[in-house]
PDB file of C-alpha atoms in Angstrom:
ATOM      1  CA  MET A  18      43.920-113.740-141.674  1.00 88.00           C
ATOM      2  CA  LYS A  19      42.351-115.033-138.568  1.00 91.00           C
ATOM      3  CA  ALA A  20      38.663-115.408-137.566  1.00 89.00           C
ATOM      4  CA  THR A  21      37.680-115.465-133.861  1.00 90.00           C
ATOM      5  CA  TYR A  22      34.237-116.523-132.820  1.00 88.00           C
ATOM      6  CA  LYS A  23      32.949-114.088-130.121  1.00 86.00           C
ATOM      7  CA  ARG A  24      29.301-115.258-129.460  1.00 84.00           C
ATOM      8  CA  ASN A  25      27.937-117.404-126.667  1.00 83.00           C
ATOM      9  CA  ASN A  26      26.756-120.492-128.556  1.00 87.00           C
ATOM     10  CA  LEU A  27      28.398-122.813-131.108  1.00 91.00           C
ATOM     11  CA  LEU A  28      29.258-121.747-134.614  1.00 92.00           C
ATOM     12  CA  ALA A  29      28.661-124.228-137.440  1.00 93.00           C
ATOM     13  CA  VAL A  30      31.535-124.985-139.731  1.00 94.00           C
ATOM     14  CA  ARG A  31      29.925-126.036-143.004  1.00 95.00           C
ATOM     15  CA  GLU A  32      30.920-128.108-146.013  1.00 96.00           C
ATOM     16  CA  ALA A  33      30.038-125.424-148.369  1.00 95.00           C
ATOM     17  CA  PRO A  34      29.201-121.696-148.167  1.00 94.00           C
ATOM     18  CA  SER A  35      25.467-122.097-147.521  1.00 93.00           C
ATOM     19  CA  LYS A  36      23.301-122.258-144.471  1.00 92.00           C
ATOM     20  CA  GLU A  37      21.834-125.433-145.898  1.00 95.00           C
ATOM     21  CA  ALA A  38      25.288-127.126-146.319  1.00 94.00           C
ATOM     22  CA  LYS A  39      26.205-130.116-144.085  1.00 95.00           C
ATOM     23  CA  ILE A  40      27.728-129.163-140.662  1.00 94.00           C
ATOM     24  CA  LEU A  41      31.257-130.741-140.521  1.00 94.00           C
ATOM     25  CA  ASP A  42      32.256-129.372-137.040  1.00 93.00           C
ATOM     26  CA  THR A  43      31.562-126.429-134.663  1.00 93.00           C
ATOM     27  CA  MET A  44      33.630-123.621-133.132  1.00 92.00           C
ATOM     28  CA  THR A  45      33.246-122.568-129.465  1.00 91.00           C
ATOM     29  CA  PRO A  46      33.218-118.999-128.158  1.00 89.00           C
ATOM     30  CA  GLY A  47      36.767-117.590-128.301  1.00 89.00           C
ATOM     31  CA  GLU A  48      38.071-120.185-130.655  1.00 91.00           C
ATOM     32  CA  SER A  49      40.000-118.992-133.737  1.00 91.00           C
ATOM     33  CA  ALA A  50      40.600-120.374-137.194  1.00 92.00           C
ATOM     34  CA  GLU A  51      42.856-119.412-140.059  1.00 93.00           C
ATOM     35  CA  VAL A  52      41.004-117.838-142.962  1.00 92.00           C
ATOM     36  CA  GLU A  53      42.045-118.743-146.468  1.00 92.00           C
ATOM     37  CA  SER A  54      39.586-116.398-148.323  1.00 91.00           C
ATOM     38  CA  VAL A  55      36.431-114.413-147.675  1.00 90.00           C
ATOM     39  CA  SER A  56      33.596-114.257-150.266  1.00 90.00           C
ATOM     40  CA  ASP A  57      29.908-113.538-150.207  1.00 90.00           C
ATOM     41  CA  GLY A  58      29.571-113.425-146.538  1.00 90.00           C
ATOM     42  CA  TRP A  59      31.552-116.678-145.914  1.00 93.00           C
ATOM     43  CA  CYS A  60      35.079-117.346-144.636  1.00 92.00           C
ATOM     44  CA  LYS A  61      36.874-120.410-146.113  1.00 95.00           C
ATOM     45  CA  THR A  62      38.924-122.142-143.381  1.00 94.00           C
ATOM     46  CA  PRO A  63      41.001-125.350-143.567  1.00 94.00           C
ATOM     47  CA  ASP A  64      38.023-127.176-141.907  1.00 94.00           C
ATOM     48  CA  GLY A  65      35.182-125.691-143.938  1.00 95.00           C
ATOM     49  CA  TYR A  66      33.144-122.482-144.245  1.00 95.00           C
ATOM     50  CA  ILE A  67      31.899-120.127-141.491  1.00 94.00           C
ATOM     51  CA  MET A  68      29.665-117.046-141.760  1.00 92.00           C
ATOM     52  CA  SER A  69      31.826-113.998-141.772  1.00 90.00           C
ATOM     53  CA  SER A  70      29.169-111.875-140.028  1.00 90.00           C
ATOM     54  CA  LEU A  71      29.519-114.158-136.894  1.00 90.00           C
ATOM     55  CA  VAL A  72      33.243-113.803-136.384  1.00 91.00           C
ATOM     56  CA  GLU A  73      35.768-111.058-135.774  1.00 89.00           C
ATOM     57  CA  LEU A  74      38.367-110.955-138.643  1.00 89.00           C
ATOM     58  CA  GLU A  75      41.902-109.903-137.880  1.00 87.00           C
ATOM     59  CA  GLU A  76      44.571-109.333-140.504  1.00 82.00           C
ATOM     60  CA  ASP A  77      47.895-111.058-139.910  1.00 69.00           C
ATOM     61  CA  GLU A  78      50.526-108.420-139.160  1.00 61.00           C
ATOM     62  CA  PRO A  79      54.261-108.609-139.336  1.00 57.00           C
ATOM     63  CA  ALA A  80      56.032-108.739-136.004  1.00 55.00           C
ATOM     64  CA  GLY A  81      56.568-105.273-134.605  1.00 54.00           C
ATOM     65  CA  SER A  82      53.922-103.567-136.727  1.00 52.00           C
ATOM     66  CA  GLU A  83      51.253-103.256-134.105  1.00 56.00           C
ATOM     67  CA  ASP A  84      49.422 -99.957-134.170  1.00 55.00           C
ATOM     68  CA  THR A  85      48.743 -99.208-130.529  1.00 59.00           C
ATOM     69  CA  MET A  86      46.444 -96.564-129.029  1.00 54.00           C
ATOM     70  CA  THR A  87      46.894 -94.742-125.792  1.00 56.00           C
ATOM     71  CA  PRO A  88      44.292 -95.105-123.086  1.00 57.00           C
ATOM     72  CA  GLY A  89      41.199 -92.992-123.767  1.00 51.00           C
ATOM     73  CA  GLU A  90      41.968 -92.760-127.434  1.00 51.00           C
ATOM     74  CA  SER A  91      39.305 -94.169-129.796  1.00 50.00           C
ATOM     75  CA  ALA A  92      39.563 -95.298-133.377  1.00 57.00           C
ATOM     76  CA  GLU A  93      37.636 -93.238-135.915  1.00 65.00           C
ATOM     77  CA  VAL A  94      35.652 -95.269-138.429  1.00 72.00           C
ATOM     78  CA  ASP A  95      34.123 -93.647-141.559  1.00 76.00           C
ATOM     79  CA  TYR A  96      30.747 -95.380-141.621  1.00 79.00           C
ATOM     80  CA  THR A  97      29.542 -93.094-144.493  1.00 80.00           C
ATOM     81  CA  ALA A  98      31.707 -95.041-146.983  1.00 78.00           C
ATOM     82  CA  MET A  99      29.944 -98.357-145.994  1.00 79.00           C
ATOM     83  CA  LYS A 100      26.778 -99.868-147.332  1.00 83.00           C
ATOM     84  CA  ALA A 101      23.633-100.066-145.125  1.00 83.00           C
ATOM     85  CA  ALA A 102      23.923-103.887-145.087  1.00 84.00           C
ATOM     86  CA  GLU A 103      27.459-103.642-143.756  1.00 84.00           C
ATOM     87  CA  LEU A 104      26.371-101.109-141.056  1.00 85.00           C
ATOM     88  CA  ARG A 105      23.422-103.417-140.058  1.00 85.00           C
ATOM     89  CA  GLU A 106      25.843-106.413-139.788  1.00 85.00           C
ATOM     90  CA  ILE A 107      28.296-104.385-137.585  1.00 83.00           C
ATOM     91  CA  ALA A 108      25.502-103.122-135.371  1.00 83.00           C
ATOM     92  CA  GLU A 109      24.080-106.652-134.943  1.00 83.00           C
ATOM     93  CA  GLU A 110      27.532-108.119-134.175  1.00 84.00           C
ATOM     94  CA  ARG A 111      27.892-105.479-131.397  1.00 82.00           C
ATOM     95  CA  GLY A 112      24.569-106.556-129.981  1.00 85.00           C
ATOM     96  CA  ILE A 113      22.833-103.307-130.996  1.00 84.00           C
ATOM     97  CA  LYS A 114      19.141-103.743-131.621  1.00 85.00           C
ATOM     98  CA  VAL A 115      18.428-102.416-135.185  1.00 83.00           C
ATOM     99  CA  PRO A 116      15.007-101.485-136.340  1.00 83.00           C
ATOM    100  CA  ALA A 117      13.963-103.490-139.317  1.00 81.00           C
ATOM    101  CA  ARG A 118      13.659-100.519-141.685  1.00 85.00           C
ATOM    102  CA  ALA A 119      16.495 -98.408-140.280  1.00 82.00           C
ATOM    103  CA  SER A 120      18.012 -96.010-142.880  1.00 85.00           C
ATOM    104  CA  LYS A 121      21.751 -95.656-143.398  1.00 83.00           C
ATOM    105  CA  PRO A 122      21.863 -92.327-141.333  1.00 86.00           C
ATOM    106  CA  GLU A 123      19.979 -94.086-138.596  1.00 87.00           C
ATOM    107  CA  LEU A 124      22.433 -96.945-138.588  1.00 84.00           C
ATOM    108  CA  ILE A 125      25.371 -94.649-138.480  1.00 83.00           C
ATOM    109  CA  ALA A 126      23.819 -92.866-135.425  1.00 85.00           C
ATOM    110  CA  LEU A 127      23.278 -96.202-133.666  1.00 84.00           C
ATOM    111  CA  LEU A 128      26.928 -97.294-134.267  1.00 82.00           C
ATOM    112  CA  ASN A 129      28.255 -93.894-133.142  1.00 79.00           C
ATOM    113  CA  GLY A 130      26.239 -94.140-129.899  1.00 75.00           C
TER     114      GLY A 130
END
């Protein structure tokens, strides 16, 4: 699995999966890292830990197994199966302003545009 940092500032690579842990390094926008595991909101990389909510995770696919879409086609996502916290995280990653007390149906409506 690969994690790509998509934001505009630096991402801290930490010694342990905690915001209080020592910063070992940083990732720049567009930089990718191999992910060994994901647990409790943190990705373990060969260089340390990064927050999973701040990166785009991509599964490694065997060569030739790409699932392509035609122009104008959109991927359908079943947000109803997700928890409100997951929906909030997705919305924030997409830069959508989320009201502090937004309900799950409100979060789904925001994500669906």
